[in-house]
Coordinates of C-alpha atoms and ligand atoms in Angstrom, one line a residue:
M220 CA -6.8 12.4 25.6
T221 CA -3.3 12.4 23.8
V222 CA -3.2 11.6 20.5
V223 CA 0.3 9.5 19.4
F224 CA 1.0 8.9 15.5
S225 CA 4.0 7.7 14.1
G226 CA 4.8 6.1 11.0
I227 CA 8.1 3.7 9.4
Q228 CA 8.5 2.6 5.7
P229 CA 8.7 -0.8 4.1
S230 CA 11.7 -0.3 2.7
G231 CA 13.7 -2.5 3.8
E232 CA 14.7 -4.4 6.9
T233 CA 13.9 -2.8 9.7
H234 CA 17.3 -2.6 11.8
I235 CA 18.4 -1.1 15.6
G236 CA 18.2 2.4 15.1
N237 CA 14.7 2.2 13.8
Y238 CA 13.4 0.7 17.3
L239 CA 16.1 1.5 19.2
G240 CA 15.2 5.6 18.4
A241 CA 11.9 5.0 17.6
I242 CA 9.9 1.7 17.7
R243 CA 10.5 0.1 21.1
H244 CA 9.3 3.9 22.7
W245 CA 5.6 3.2 21.1
A246 CA 5.6 -0.1 23.0
V247 CA 4.5 2.4 26.1
D248 CA 3.0 4.7 23.8
Q249 CA 0.0 2.5 23.3
H250 CA -0.2 2.0 27.8
E251 CA -1.0 5.3 28.2
H252 CA -2.1 7.5 25.0
T253 CA -4.9 6.7 22.0
S254 CA -1.9 5.6 19.7
Y255 CA -1.2 4.9 15.9
Y256 CA 1.2 3.6 13.7
C257 CA 1.1 3.1 10.5
V258 CA 3.5 1.4 7.6
V259 CA 4.0 4.4 5.3
D260 CA 3.6 2.4 1.9
L261 CA 2.7 5.5 -0.1
H262 CA 6.7 7.0 1.5
S263 CA 8.3 4.4 0.4
L264 CA 6.8 4.8 -4.0
T265 CA 9.4 7.9 -3.6
T266 CA 12.3 5.6 -4.2
P267 CA 12.8 2.4 -6.7
H268 CA 10.8 -0.3 -5.8
D269 CA 9.1 -3.1 -6.7
P270 CA 4.9 -3.6 -6.2
A271 CA 4.8 -6.3 -5.4
E272 CA 7.5 -6.8 -3.1
L273 CA 6.6 -3.7 -1.6
R274 CA 3.2 -5.1 -0.9
S275 CA 4.1 -8.2 0.8
K276 CA 7.1 -5.8 2.6
S277 CA 4.0 -4.3 4.0
L278 CA 3.1 -7.3 5.5
A279 CA 6.3 -8.3 7.5
M280 CA 6.4 -4.7 9.0
A281 CA 3.2 -5.2 10.4
T282 CA 4.2 -8.4 11.7
M283 CA 7.2 -6.9 12.6
L284 CA 5.6 -4.3 14.2
V285 CA 3.2 -6.5 16.9
A286 CA 6.0 -8.4 17.7
C287 CA 9.1 -5.8 19.6
G288 CA 5.2 -5.6 21.3
L289 CA 2.8 -2.7 19.3
D290 CA 0.1 -4.8 20.1
P291 CA -3.7 -3.9 17.4
D292 CA -6.4 -4.6 20.8
V293 CA -4.2 -1.5 22.1
C294 CA -3.3 0.8 19.5
T295 CA -4.4 1.6 16.0
I296 CA -1.9 -0.9 12.9
F297 CA -2.3 0.1 9.3
V298 CA -1.0 0.8 6.1
Q299 CA -1.5 5.1 5.0
S300 CA -2.5 4.2 0.9
H301 CA -6.2 2.1 2.1
V302 CA -6.6 5.3 4.0
A303 CA -7.3 7.2 0.8
E304 CA -7.5 10.1 2.9
H305 CA -3.6 10.7 3.9
T306 CA -3.0 11.6 0.0
R307 CA -6.3 13.6 -0.2
L308 CA -5.2 16.3 2.8
A309 CA -1.4 15.6 1.1
W310 CA -2.4 18.2 -2.5
L311 CA -3.8 20.5 0.3
L312 CA -0.7 20.9 2.5
E313 CA 1.2 20.6 -0.8
C314 CA 0.2 23.7 -2.1
T315 CA 0.3 25.4 1.9
A316 CA 3.8 24.3 1.9
S317 CA 7.0 26.6 0.2
I318 CA 9.5 24.6 -2.5
G319 CA 12.1 26.8 -0.4
E320 CA 11.3 25.4 2.7
L321 CA 10.9 21.2 1.3
Q322 CA 14.0 21.9 -1.1
R323 CA 15.8 22.6 2.9
M324 CA 15.3 18.8 3.9
T325 CA 18.5 16.9 4.7
Q326 CA 16.4 13.6 4.0
F327 CA 15.7 15.6 0.4
K328 CA 19.3 16.7 0.0
D329 CA 21.2 13.8 0.6
K330 CA 18.6 11.1 -0.7
S331 CA 18.4 12.9 -4.1
A332 CA 22.9 13.9 -3.9
R333 CA 22.7 8.9 -3.4
T334 CA 20.1 9.5 -6.2
S335 CA 22.8 11.3 -9.0
G336 CA 22.1 10.8 -12.0
E337 CA 19.0 8.0 -11.7
F338 CA 16.0 9.5 -11.9
I339 CA 14.4 11.6 -8.8
S340 CA 10.6 11.6 -7.9
A341 CA 9.2 14.5 -7.9
G342 CA 8.1 13.0 -4.6
L343 CA 11.1 13.0 -3.0
L344 CA 11.3 16.7 -2.5
T345 CA 6.6 16.7 -1.5
Y346 CA 7.1 13.8 0.7
P347 CA 7.7 16.3 3.8
T348 CA 4.4 17.8 3.3
L349 CA 2.1 14.4 2.8
M350 CA 4.2 13.1 6.1
T351 CA 2.7 16.2 7.8
A352 CA -0.6 14.8 6.5
D353 CA -0.4 11.9 8.0
I354 CA 0.2 14.0 11.8
V355 CA -2.3 15.7 12.0
L356 CA -5.5 14.1 10.4
Y357 CA -5.7 12.7 13.2
D358 CA -5.1 15.9 15.4
T359 CA -1.5 14.0 17.3
D360 CA -0.3 15.8 19.5
R361 CA 2.3 14.1 19.6
V362 CA 4.9 12.5 17.4
P363 CA 7.6 10.0 18.9
V364 CA 10.9 9.2 15.6
G365 CA 14.1 9.4 16.0
E366 CA 16.3 12.2 15.9
D367 CA 16.9 12.2 11.9
Q368 CA 13.5 13.5 12.4
R369 CA 13.4 16.3 13.9
Q370 CA 13.8 19.0 11.1
H371 CA 10.1 17.2 9.0
I372 CA 8.5 17.4 12.3
E373 CA 9.7 21.2 12.9
L374 CA 8.1 21.2 8.7
A375 CA 5.0 19.6 9.6
R376 CA 4.5 22.5 12.5
D377 CA 5.0 25.1 10.4
V378 CA 3.2 23.9 7.5
A379 CA -0.8 23.0 9.8
I380 CA 0.5 26.8 11.6
R381 CA 0.4 28.4 9.0
F382 CA -3.1 26.4 7.1
N383 CA -4.4 27.3 10.8
S384 CA -3.8 31.0 10.7
R385 CA -5.3 30.9 6.5
Y386 CA -8.2 29.1 6.9
G387 CA -9.1 29.0 10.3
E388 CA -8.0 26.5 13.3
T389 CA -8.3 22.9 11.4
F390 CA -5.5 20.6 12.6
V391 CA -3.9 20.5 16.3
V392 CA 0.1 21.6 16.1
P393 CA 1.7 18.0 17.0
Q394 CA 5.0 18.1 18.9
G395 CA 8.0 16.0 18.3
A396 CA 9.1 13.6 21.0
I397 CA 12.8 12.2 20.4
P398 CA 14.1 10.2 23.2
K399 CA 17.6 11.2 24.9
T400 CA 19.4 7.4 23.7
G401 CA 19.4 5.3 20.9
A402 CA 17.6 8.8 18.9
R403 CA 20.6 8.8 16.6
V404 CA 21.8 4.8 15.4
M405 CA 24.9 5.4 14.0
D406 CA 26.5 2.4 10.7
L407 CA 28.6 0.8 13.0
Q408 CA 31.4 0.8 9.3
E409 CA 30.6 3.9 9.0
P410 CA 30.2 5.5 12.1
T411 CA 29.5 9.4 11.4
N412 CA 26.6 8.1 9.2
K413 CA 23.5 7.6 10.2
M414 CA 22.4 3.7 10.1
S415 CA 19.2 3.3 7.5
K416 CA 17.1 0.7 6.1
S417 CA 18.9 2.0 2.6
V418 CA 21.8 2.2 2.8
D419 CA 24.4 -0.5 1.9
S420 CA 25.7 -1.7 4.9
P421 CA 25.8 -5.5 5.6
Q422 CA 28.0 -5.8 8.3
G423 CA 27.1 -2.2 9.7
T424 CA 24.0 -2.3 10.0
V425 CA 22.0 -4.6 12.8
M426 CA 18.5 -5.9 11.9
V427 CA 16.6 -6.5 14.6
L428 CA 15.9 -10.5 13.3
D429 CA 19.7 -11.1 13.4
P430 CA 20.6 -14.1 15.5
P431 CA 23.4 -13.4 18.9
D432 CA 26.4 -14.5 17.3
V433 CA 25.2 -12.2 13.7
I434 CA 25.7 -9.6 16.4
E435 CA 28.4 -10.5 18.3
R436 CA 30.8 -11.2 14.4
K437 CA 29.5 -7.0 13.7
L438 CA 29.9 -5.6 17.1
S439 CA 33.2 -6.6 17.6
R440 CA 34.0 -5.7 14.3
A441 CA 32.2 -2.1 14.7
V442 CA 34.8 0.8 13.8
T443 CA 36.8 2.4 17.0
D444 CA 39.5 4.3 16.7
S445 CA 42.5 4.6 17.8
D446 CA 43.6 5.9 20.9
G447 CA 42.3 3.7 23.5
E448 CA 40.1 5.1 25.4
V449 CA 37.1 4.9 26.2
R450 CA 34.7 8.3 26.2
F451 CA 31.2 9.3 24.6
D452 CA 32.4 12.0 22.2
V453 CA 30.6 12.3 19.0
A454 CA 32.6 13.9 16.8
A455 CA 35.7 12.9 18.1
K456 CA 34.9 9.7 18.6
P457 CA 32.5 8.5 16.5
G458 CA 32.4 4.5 16.8
V459 CA 32.8 4.8 20.9
S460 CA 30.7 6.8 21.3
N461 CA 27.7 5.0 18.7
L462 CA 29.0 1.7 20.7
L463 CA 27.6 3.3 24.2
S464 CA 24.5 4.5 23.2
I465 CA 23.6 1.5 22.6
L466 CA 24.4 0.0 25.3
A467 CA 22.6 2.8 27.7
A468 CA 19.8 2.5 25.6
S469 CA 19.8 -1.4 26.0
T470 CA 20.6 -1.4 29.2
G471 CA 18.1 2.1 31.0
E472 CA 21.7 3.6 31.8
S473 CA 23.4 6.8 31.3
V474 CA 26.1 7.3 28.4
E475 CA 28.4 9.2 31.0
A476 CA 27.5 5.8 33.1
L477 CA 28.7 3.6 30.9
A478 CA 32.3 5.3 29.9
G479 CA 33.5 5.1 33.4
R480 CA 33.4 1.6 33.3
Y481 CA 35.0 0.4 30.9
T482 CA 39.1 1.7 30.3
Q483 CA 39.7 -0.4 26.3
Y484 CA 36.8 -1.4 23.4
G485 CA 36.9 -5.4 24.0
P486 CA 34.8 -5.9 26.5
L487 CA 32.8 -2.3 25.4
K488 CA 32.3 -4.5 21.9
K489 CA 31.7 -7.4 24.2
D490 CA 28.9 -6.1 27.0
T491 CA 26.6 -4.0 24.2
A492 CA 26.2 -7.3 21.8
A493 CA 25.1 -9.0 25.1
A494 CA 22.5 -6.0 26.3
L495 CA 22.3 -6.0 22.6
I496 CA 21.2 -9.1 22.3
E497 CA 19.4 -9.1 25.4
A498 CA 16.5 -5.5 24.3
L499 CA 15.7 -7.8 20.6
R500 CA 14.9 -11.3 22.0
P501 CA 11.4 -11.0 22.9
A502 CA 11.1 -8.9 18.9
R503 CA 13.3 -11.9 17.4
E504 CA 11.1 -14.5 19.0
R505 CA 8.0 -13.3 18.1
Y506 CA 8.3 -13.1 15.1
Ligands
ATP58 P1 15.5 5.1 4.8 O1 16.4 4.3 5.4 O2 15.1 5.1 4.2 O3 15.1 6.3 5.8 P2 14.8 4.3 8.6 O4 15.7 3.7 7.8 O5 14.9 6.2 8.0 O6 14.3 4.3 6.1 P3 12.2 4.7 8.7 O7 10.9 4.0 8.1 O8 12.6 6.6 7.6 O9 13.3 4.4 8.6 O10 12.4 4.8 10.0 C1 11.7 5.0 10.9 C2 11.4 5.6 12.3 O11 12.4 4.5 12.7 C3 11.4 7.1 11.7 O12 10.7 7.4 13.0 C4 12.9 7.4 12.7 O13 13.4 8.4 13.4 C5 13.8 5.7 12.9 N1 14.7 6.1 12.5 C6 15.9 5.5 11.7 N2 16.8 5.4 11.4 C7 17.1 4.7 12.7 C8 18.8 5.4 13.8 N3 19.7 5.2 12.8 N4 19.0 5.8 14.5 C9 17.4 5.9 15.7 N5 16.3 6.4 14.7 C10 16.0 5.6 13.9
LTN59 N1 8.5 10.3 7.5 C1 9.6 9.4 8.7 C2 8.3 8.0 8.3 C3 7.5 8.8 8.5 C4 5.5 9.2 9.6 C5 5.2 10.2 8.9 C6 7.0 9.1 10.7 C7 6.0 9.0 7.7 N2 4.7 9.7 8.6 C8 4.4 10.4 10.6 C9 6.6 10.1 12.2 C10 4.4 10.7 11.7 C11 10.5 8.5 8.0 O1 10.7 8.3 7.1 N3 11.4 8.0 9.1

């Protein structure tokens, strides 16, 4: 039996990157595998936070997961800090990872650069070892995540393999499961940046709970380019490629097939908004 584990931080509102890149795949996996989905509140302690607010956001995130289709009768939904073994194992794994490999993590480099001049916690550096503990505690085979977590999964594998070779076969070595479309949804206003909970870009971020008219407005104002051609080319046309990816992830069609159907940005934006509104409707209504 394949074991699935994934986690989401309760800091900030759930956006379409979280939904299209991760959560909606969890809802499918729960019916096929033994699945654990974790609200990783301890991970949110790495950056400034208000404790009481974090507690209520953890409950809101669990509510969101259920609204998005996770069924507590089918999978296990829980809060990381309620299971003490996560932090107990994290120490053993911290002593198995090197500072060098942790310093190479792009998320650490990005987040510490963003907070430069301010307090940078040691937890921001060691965070991937806690994530490794989350995963290997459950003998996890498969970790469904967005593209931004690829490097952390690689590290988890390296640390599990190192631990096994030092101390004997202990952990299952996990594999990442990153979807073909929707694995890297970009900010609508800054399409070279990942859409993110912790970056303040209200017009560039579409929330799962945004009402339809707000989604239409955000999509209609999405940054594109001036050459007027609809084509999937992430490097040359990040804005248009992002719209095509969102449309593809919302409809199940391929970006190439969709690109051939449009000659103008206006209709592409309109259809992307409409498809997204439909894809999010069940979660919005259930929430
Ligand atoms: P933060 O900004 O604090 O890093 P986040 O928005 O990246 O938060 P997480 O809780 O870290 O959200 O991620 C939950 C899941 O959503 C992970 O599997 C992650 O890979 C995925 N995810 C996050 N952002 C995106 C995105 N823009 N596109 C696709 N998947 C994403
Ligand atoms: N690091 C992840 C969240 C996360 C996670 C995990 C994902 C914590 N523990 C275990 C998969 C498996 C993030 O920032 N998105």
